[in-house]
Tab-separated table of C-alpha atoms in Angstrom:
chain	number	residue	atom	x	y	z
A	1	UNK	CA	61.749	116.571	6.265
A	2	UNK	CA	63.965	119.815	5.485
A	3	UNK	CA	60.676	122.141	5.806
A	4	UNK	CA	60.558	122.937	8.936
A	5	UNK	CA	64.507	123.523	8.902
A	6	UNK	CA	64.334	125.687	5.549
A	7	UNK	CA	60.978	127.637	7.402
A	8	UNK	CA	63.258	128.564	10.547
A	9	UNK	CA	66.280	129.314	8.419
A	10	UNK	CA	64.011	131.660	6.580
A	11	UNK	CA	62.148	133.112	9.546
A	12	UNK	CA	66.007	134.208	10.922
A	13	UNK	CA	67.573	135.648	8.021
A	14	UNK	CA	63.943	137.831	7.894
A	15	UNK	CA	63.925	138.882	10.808
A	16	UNK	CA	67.850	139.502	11.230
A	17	UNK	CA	68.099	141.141	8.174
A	18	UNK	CA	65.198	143.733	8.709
A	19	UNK	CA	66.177	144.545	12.177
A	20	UNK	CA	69.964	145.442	10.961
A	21	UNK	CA	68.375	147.748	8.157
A	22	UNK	CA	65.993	149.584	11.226
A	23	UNK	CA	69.300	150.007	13.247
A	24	UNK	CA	70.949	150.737	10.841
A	25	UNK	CA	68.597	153.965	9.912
A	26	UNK	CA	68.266	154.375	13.505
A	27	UNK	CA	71.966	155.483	13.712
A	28	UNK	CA	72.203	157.156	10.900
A	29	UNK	CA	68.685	159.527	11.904
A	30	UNK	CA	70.957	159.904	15.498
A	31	UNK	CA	74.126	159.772	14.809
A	32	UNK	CA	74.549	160.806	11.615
A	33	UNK	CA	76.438	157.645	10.504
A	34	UNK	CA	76.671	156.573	6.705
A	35	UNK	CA	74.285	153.893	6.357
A	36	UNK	CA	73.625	151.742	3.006
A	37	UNK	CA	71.634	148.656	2.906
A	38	UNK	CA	73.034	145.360	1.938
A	39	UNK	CA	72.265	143.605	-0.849
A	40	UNK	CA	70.747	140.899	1.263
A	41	UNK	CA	68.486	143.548	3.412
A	42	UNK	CA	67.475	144.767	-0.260
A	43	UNK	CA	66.949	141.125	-0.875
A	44	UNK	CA	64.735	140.717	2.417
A	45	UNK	CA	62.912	144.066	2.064
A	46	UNK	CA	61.790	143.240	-1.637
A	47	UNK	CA	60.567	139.665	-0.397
A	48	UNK	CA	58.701	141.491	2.470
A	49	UNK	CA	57.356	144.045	0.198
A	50	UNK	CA	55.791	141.297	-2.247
A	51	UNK	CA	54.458	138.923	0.565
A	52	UNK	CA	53.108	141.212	3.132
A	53	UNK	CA	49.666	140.101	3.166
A	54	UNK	CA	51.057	136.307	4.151
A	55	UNK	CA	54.160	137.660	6.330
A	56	UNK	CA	54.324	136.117	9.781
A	57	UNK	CA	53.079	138.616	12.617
A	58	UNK	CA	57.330	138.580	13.809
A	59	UNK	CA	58.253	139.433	10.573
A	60	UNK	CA	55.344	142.314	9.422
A	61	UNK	CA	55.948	143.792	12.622
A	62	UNK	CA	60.267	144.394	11.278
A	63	UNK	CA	59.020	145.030	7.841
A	64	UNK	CA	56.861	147.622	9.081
A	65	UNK	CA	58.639	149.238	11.393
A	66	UNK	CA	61.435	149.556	8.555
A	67	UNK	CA	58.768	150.483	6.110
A	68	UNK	CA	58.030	153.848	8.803
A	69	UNK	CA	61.611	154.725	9.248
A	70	UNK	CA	62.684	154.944	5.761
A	71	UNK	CA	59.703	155.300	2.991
A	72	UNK	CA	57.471	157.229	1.736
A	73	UNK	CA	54.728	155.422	3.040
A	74	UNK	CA	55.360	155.889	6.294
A	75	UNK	CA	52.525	156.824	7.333
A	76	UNK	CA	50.754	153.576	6.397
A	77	UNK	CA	53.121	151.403	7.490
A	78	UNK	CA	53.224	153.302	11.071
A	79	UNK	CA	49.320	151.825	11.080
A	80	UNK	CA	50.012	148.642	10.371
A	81	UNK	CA	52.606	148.242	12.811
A	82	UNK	CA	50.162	149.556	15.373
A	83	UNK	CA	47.438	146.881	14.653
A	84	UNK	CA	50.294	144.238	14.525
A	85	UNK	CA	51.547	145.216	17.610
A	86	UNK	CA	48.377	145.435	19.555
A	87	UNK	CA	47.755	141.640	18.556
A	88	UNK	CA	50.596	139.693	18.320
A	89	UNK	CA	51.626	141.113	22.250
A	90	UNK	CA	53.225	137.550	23.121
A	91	UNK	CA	55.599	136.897	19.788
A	92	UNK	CA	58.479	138.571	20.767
A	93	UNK	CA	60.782	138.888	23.889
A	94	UNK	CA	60.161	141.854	26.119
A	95	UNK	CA	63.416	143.812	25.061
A	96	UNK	CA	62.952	143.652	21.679
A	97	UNK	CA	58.903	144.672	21.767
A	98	UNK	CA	59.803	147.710	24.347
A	99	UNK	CA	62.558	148.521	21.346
A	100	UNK	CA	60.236	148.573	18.956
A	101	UNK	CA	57.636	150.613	20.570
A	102	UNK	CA	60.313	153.375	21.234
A	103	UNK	CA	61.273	153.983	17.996
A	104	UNK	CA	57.520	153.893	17.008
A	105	UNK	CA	57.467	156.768	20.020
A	106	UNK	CA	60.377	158.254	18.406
A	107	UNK	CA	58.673	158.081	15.142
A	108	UNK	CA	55.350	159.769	16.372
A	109	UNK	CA	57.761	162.196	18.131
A	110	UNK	CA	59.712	163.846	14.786
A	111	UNK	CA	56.044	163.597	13.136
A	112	UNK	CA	54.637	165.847	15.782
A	113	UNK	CA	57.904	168.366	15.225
A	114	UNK	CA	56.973	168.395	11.721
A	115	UNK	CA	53.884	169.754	12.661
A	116	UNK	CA	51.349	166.662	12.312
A	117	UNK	CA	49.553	167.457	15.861
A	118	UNK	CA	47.251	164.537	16.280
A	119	UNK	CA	50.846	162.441	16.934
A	120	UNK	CA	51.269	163.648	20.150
A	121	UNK	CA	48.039	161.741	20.940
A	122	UNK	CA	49.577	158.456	19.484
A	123	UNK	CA	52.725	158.997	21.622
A	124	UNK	CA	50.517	158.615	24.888
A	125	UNK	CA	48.583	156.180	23.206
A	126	UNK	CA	51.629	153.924	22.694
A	127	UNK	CA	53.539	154.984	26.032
A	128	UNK	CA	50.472	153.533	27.897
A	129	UNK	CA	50.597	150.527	26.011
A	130	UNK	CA	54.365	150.120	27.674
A	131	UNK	CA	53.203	150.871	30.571
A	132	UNK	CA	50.591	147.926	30.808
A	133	UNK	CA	52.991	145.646	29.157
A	134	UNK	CA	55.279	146.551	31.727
A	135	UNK	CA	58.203	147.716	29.173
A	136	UNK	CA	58.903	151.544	31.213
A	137	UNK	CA	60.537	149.378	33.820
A	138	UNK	CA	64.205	149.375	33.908
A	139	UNK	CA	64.913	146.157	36.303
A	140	UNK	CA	62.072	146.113	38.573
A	141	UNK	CA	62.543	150.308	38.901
A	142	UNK	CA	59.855	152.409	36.792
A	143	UNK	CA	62.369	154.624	34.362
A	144	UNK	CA	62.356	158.209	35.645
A	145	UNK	CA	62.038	159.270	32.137
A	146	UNK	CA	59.775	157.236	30.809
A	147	UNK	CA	57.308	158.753	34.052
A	148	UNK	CA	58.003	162.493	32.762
A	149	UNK	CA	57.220	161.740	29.448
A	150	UNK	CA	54.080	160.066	30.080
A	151	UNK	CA	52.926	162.671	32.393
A	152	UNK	CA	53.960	165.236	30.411
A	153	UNK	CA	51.925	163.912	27.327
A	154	UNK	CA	48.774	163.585	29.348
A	155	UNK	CA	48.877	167.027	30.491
A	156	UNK	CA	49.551	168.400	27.435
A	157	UNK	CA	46.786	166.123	26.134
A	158	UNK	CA	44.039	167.759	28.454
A	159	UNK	CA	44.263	164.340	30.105
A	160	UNK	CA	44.635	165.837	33.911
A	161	UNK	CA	42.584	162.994	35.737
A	162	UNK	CA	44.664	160.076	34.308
A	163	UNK	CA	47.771	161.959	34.900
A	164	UNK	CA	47.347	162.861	38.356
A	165	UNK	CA	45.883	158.986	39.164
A	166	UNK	CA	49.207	157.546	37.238
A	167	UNK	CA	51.387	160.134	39.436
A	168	UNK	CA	50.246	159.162	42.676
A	169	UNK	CA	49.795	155.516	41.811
A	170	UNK	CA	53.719	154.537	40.247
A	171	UNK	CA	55.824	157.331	42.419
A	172	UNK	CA	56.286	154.111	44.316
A	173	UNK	CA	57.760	152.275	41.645
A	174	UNK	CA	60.088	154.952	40.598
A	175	UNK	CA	64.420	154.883	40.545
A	176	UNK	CA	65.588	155.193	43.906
A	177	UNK	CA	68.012	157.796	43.598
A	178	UNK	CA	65.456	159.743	41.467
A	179	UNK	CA	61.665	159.016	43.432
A	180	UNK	CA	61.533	161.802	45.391
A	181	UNK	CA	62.638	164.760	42.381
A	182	UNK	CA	60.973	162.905	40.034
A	183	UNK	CA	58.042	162.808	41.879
A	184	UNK	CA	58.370	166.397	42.686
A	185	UNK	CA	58.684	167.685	39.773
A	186	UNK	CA	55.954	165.622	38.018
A	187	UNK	CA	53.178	167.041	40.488
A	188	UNK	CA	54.615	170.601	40.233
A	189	UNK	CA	53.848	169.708	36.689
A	190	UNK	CA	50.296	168.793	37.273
A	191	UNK	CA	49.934	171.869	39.750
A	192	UNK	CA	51.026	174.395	36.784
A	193	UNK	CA	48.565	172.721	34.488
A	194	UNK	CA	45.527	173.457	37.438
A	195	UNK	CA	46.811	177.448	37.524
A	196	UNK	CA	48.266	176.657	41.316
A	197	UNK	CA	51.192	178.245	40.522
A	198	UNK	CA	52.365	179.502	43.935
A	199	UNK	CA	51.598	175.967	44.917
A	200	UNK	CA	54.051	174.159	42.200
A	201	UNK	CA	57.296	176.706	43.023
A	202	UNK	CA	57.036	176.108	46.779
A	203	UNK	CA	57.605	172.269	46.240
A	204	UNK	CA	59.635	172.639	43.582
A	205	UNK	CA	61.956	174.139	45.961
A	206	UNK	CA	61.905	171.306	48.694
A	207	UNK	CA	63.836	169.160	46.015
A	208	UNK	CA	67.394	169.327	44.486
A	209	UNK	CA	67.443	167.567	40.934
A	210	UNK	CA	70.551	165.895	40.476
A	211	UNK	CA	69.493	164.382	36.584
A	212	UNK	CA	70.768	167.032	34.088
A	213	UNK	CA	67.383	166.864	32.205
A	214	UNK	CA	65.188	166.727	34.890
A	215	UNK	CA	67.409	169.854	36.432
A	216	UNK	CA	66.661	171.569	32.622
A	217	UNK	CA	62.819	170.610	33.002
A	218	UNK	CA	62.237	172.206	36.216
A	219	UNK	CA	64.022	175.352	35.266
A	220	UNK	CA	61.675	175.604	32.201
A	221	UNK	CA	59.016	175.033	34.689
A	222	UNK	CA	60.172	177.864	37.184
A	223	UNK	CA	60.297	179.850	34.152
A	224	UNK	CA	56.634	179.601	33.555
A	225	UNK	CA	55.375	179.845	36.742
A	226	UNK	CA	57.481	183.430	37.487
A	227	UNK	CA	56.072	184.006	33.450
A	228	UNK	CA	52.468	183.663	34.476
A	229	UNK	CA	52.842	185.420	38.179
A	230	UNK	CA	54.765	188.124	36.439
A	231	UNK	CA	57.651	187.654	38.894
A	232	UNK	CA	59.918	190.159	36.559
A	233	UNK	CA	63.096	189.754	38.590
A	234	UNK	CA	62.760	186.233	39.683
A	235	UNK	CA	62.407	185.529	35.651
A	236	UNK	CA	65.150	187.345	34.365
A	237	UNK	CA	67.686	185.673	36.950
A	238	UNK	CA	66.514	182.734	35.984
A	239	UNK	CA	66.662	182.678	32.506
A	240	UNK	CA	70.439	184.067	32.876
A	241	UNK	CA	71.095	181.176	34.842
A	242	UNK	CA	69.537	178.975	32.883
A	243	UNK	CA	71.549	179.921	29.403
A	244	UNK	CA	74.120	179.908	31.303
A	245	UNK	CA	73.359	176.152	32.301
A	246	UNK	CA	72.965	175.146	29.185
A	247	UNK	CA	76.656	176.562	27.138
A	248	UNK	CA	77.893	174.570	30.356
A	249	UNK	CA	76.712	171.216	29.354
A	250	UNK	CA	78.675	168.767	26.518
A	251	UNK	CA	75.383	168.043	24.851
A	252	UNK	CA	74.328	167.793	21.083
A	253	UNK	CA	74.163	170.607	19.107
A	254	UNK	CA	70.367	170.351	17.950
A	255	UNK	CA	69.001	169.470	21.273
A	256	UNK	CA	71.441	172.436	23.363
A	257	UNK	CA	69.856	174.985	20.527
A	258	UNK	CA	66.179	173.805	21.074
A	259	UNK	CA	66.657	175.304	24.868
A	260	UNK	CA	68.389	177.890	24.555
A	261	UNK	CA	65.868	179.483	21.482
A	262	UNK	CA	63.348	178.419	24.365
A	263	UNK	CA	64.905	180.697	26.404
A	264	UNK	CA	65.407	183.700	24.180
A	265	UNK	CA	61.507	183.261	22.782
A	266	UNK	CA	60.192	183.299	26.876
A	267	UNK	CA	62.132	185.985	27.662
A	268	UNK	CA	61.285	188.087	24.454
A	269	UNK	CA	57.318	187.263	25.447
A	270	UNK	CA	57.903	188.623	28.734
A	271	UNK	CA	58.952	191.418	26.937
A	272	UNK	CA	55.940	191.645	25.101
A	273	UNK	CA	54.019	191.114	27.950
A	274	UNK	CA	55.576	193.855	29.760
A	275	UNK	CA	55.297	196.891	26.986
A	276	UNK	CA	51.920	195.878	25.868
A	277	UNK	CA	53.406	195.793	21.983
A	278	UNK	CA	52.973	194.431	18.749
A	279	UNK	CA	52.686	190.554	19.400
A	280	UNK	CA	52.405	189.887	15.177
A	281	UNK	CA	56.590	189.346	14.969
A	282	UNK	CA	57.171	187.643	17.727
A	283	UNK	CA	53.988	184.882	16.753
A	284	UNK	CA	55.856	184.347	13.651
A	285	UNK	CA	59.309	183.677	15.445
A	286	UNK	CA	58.131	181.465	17.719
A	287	UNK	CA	56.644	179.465	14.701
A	288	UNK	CA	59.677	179.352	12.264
A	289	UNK	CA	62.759	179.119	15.315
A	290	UNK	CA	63.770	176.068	14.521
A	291	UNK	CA	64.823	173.383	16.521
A	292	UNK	CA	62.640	174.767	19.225
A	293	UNK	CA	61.001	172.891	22.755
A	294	UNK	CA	57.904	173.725	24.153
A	295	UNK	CA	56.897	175.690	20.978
A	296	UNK	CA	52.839	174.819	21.316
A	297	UNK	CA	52.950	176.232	24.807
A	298	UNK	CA	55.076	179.928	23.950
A	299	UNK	CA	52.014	179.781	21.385
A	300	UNK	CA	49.214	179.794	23.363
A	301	UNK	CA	50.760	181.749	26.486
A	302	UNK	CA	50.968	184.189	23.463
A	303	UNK	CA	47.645	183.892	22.318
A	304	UNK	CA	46.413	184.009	25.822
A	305	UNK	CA	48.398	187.412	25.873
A	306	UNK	CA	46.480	188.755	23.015
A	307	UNK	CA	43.018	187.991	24.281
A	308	UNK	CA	43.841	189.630	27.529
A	309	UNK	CA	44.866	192.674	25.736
A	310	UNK	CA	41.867	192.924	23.007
């Protein structure tokens, strides 16, 4: 019989042809690389679209994850791919089920920047899934990054308990050359979010941070901290340095401008802080500066300002 053969031929050219179309909207979202679909993805997408009540789980879970990336539906297809993923665990290799996940993260992610809040949730939601799949490990070493994102997810999240627990339970498991920053920096983390300020900066200091980003994180950090203890002259060193940092580093455009507005928003509600003014413009700059990190946080330090004042 030629079924079976005509069923796996089918199953490949699917598959093959839906993961090409993701990667190639991938690149083109990143890179900014021309993409156009083939008239064989069109072929496989339009066969998806009209059979996705009978797709196999392999297949719906491409056809989805396409279906978020690059339609209008997005949103639906972002919650099918969720349910698909959650049950069909075992029908794809490791690699290409932590890929997926990551640009469902990444999806989540830009939804969140576009100012859909309850994503951020889904992001931790999805990053714990990893991490009980085991798909944050890189070899048989926990990926530094992967650790700061969780962590810094739950404590934005409110999720302090969980956080600490995961902190103290995979610093173990993290990148040698990275464990003992990494670790550092994460519990500093955790420290800011319980108000022991003085605490976080004095370990923060035992450490040197070799990573770029992690380097970038904990000067955001130290930021804060001298922020909230209204260390004026620590602060405004820092944010010099900082800036300067930053023009120092070959990095892309969008993601070098999203720190360095960071800085200039801190250091203009330090300002605020310090002359007891109008906090109405400033609110409003912080909302539209776009691209912008850490934008819900200037926010509420802000709004935490105001109260203080009233």
């Amino acid at each position: 019989s030629l079924a079976p053969a005509q069923e796996a031929l089918e199953h490949f050219f699917l598959i093959n042809s839906l993961g090409l179309a993701c990667s190639g909207v991938n690149q083109q979202e990143l890179l900014g690389v021309s993409f156009q679909l083939s008239d064989l993805m069109k072929t496989a997408i339009s066969y998806c679209r009209a059979h996705q009540d009978t797709l196999e789980p392999a297949i719906a879970i491409y056809f989805h994850l396409y279906g978020l990336l690059a339609t209008e539906q997005h949103k639906q297809h972002f919650i099918r791919l969720k349910l698909l993923l959650r049950a069909s665990m075992d029908i794809l290799p490791p690699s290409d089920l932590g890929n997926i996940y990551n640009q469902a993260i990444n999806y989540c992610n830009r939804q969140h920047r576009a100012g859909e809040p309850e994503y951020e949730r889904e992001m931790f939601f999805l990053y714990r899934e990893m991490l009980d799949l085991g798909l944050l490990r890189e070899g048989s070493m926990l990926s530094a990054n992967h650790f700061k994102n969780l962590v810094t997810l739950g404590l934005r999240l409110g999720e302090l308990e969980w956080t600490e627990d995961f902190i103290e339970t995979y610093q173990s498991q993290l990148e040698g050359q990275y464990q003992v920053a990494a670790y550092t920096y994460n519990k500093a983390h955790l420290l800011f979010y319980k108000d022991e300020f003085g605490k976080a900066l004095r370990i923060m200091q035992e450490v040197e941070y070799l990573d770029p980003f992690y380097r970038i994180s904990a000067q955001m950090l130290q930021l804060k901290i001298y922020f909230e203890q209204q260390n004026i002259e620590a602060f405004l060193s820092l944010v010099d340095a900082f800036r300067t940092f930053l023009r120092r580093r070959d990095w892309p455009r969008h993601r070098k401008r999203s720190y360095l507005n960071f800085a200039l928003l801190i250091r203009a509600l330090l300002m605020v802080r310090i002359s007891s003014s109008d906090s109405t413009a400033l609110r409003e700059q912080i909302r539209s500066t776009n691209p912008l990190i850490e934008r819900e946080w200037l926010l509420s330090a802000l709004d935490k300002m105001t109260r203080q004042t009233l």
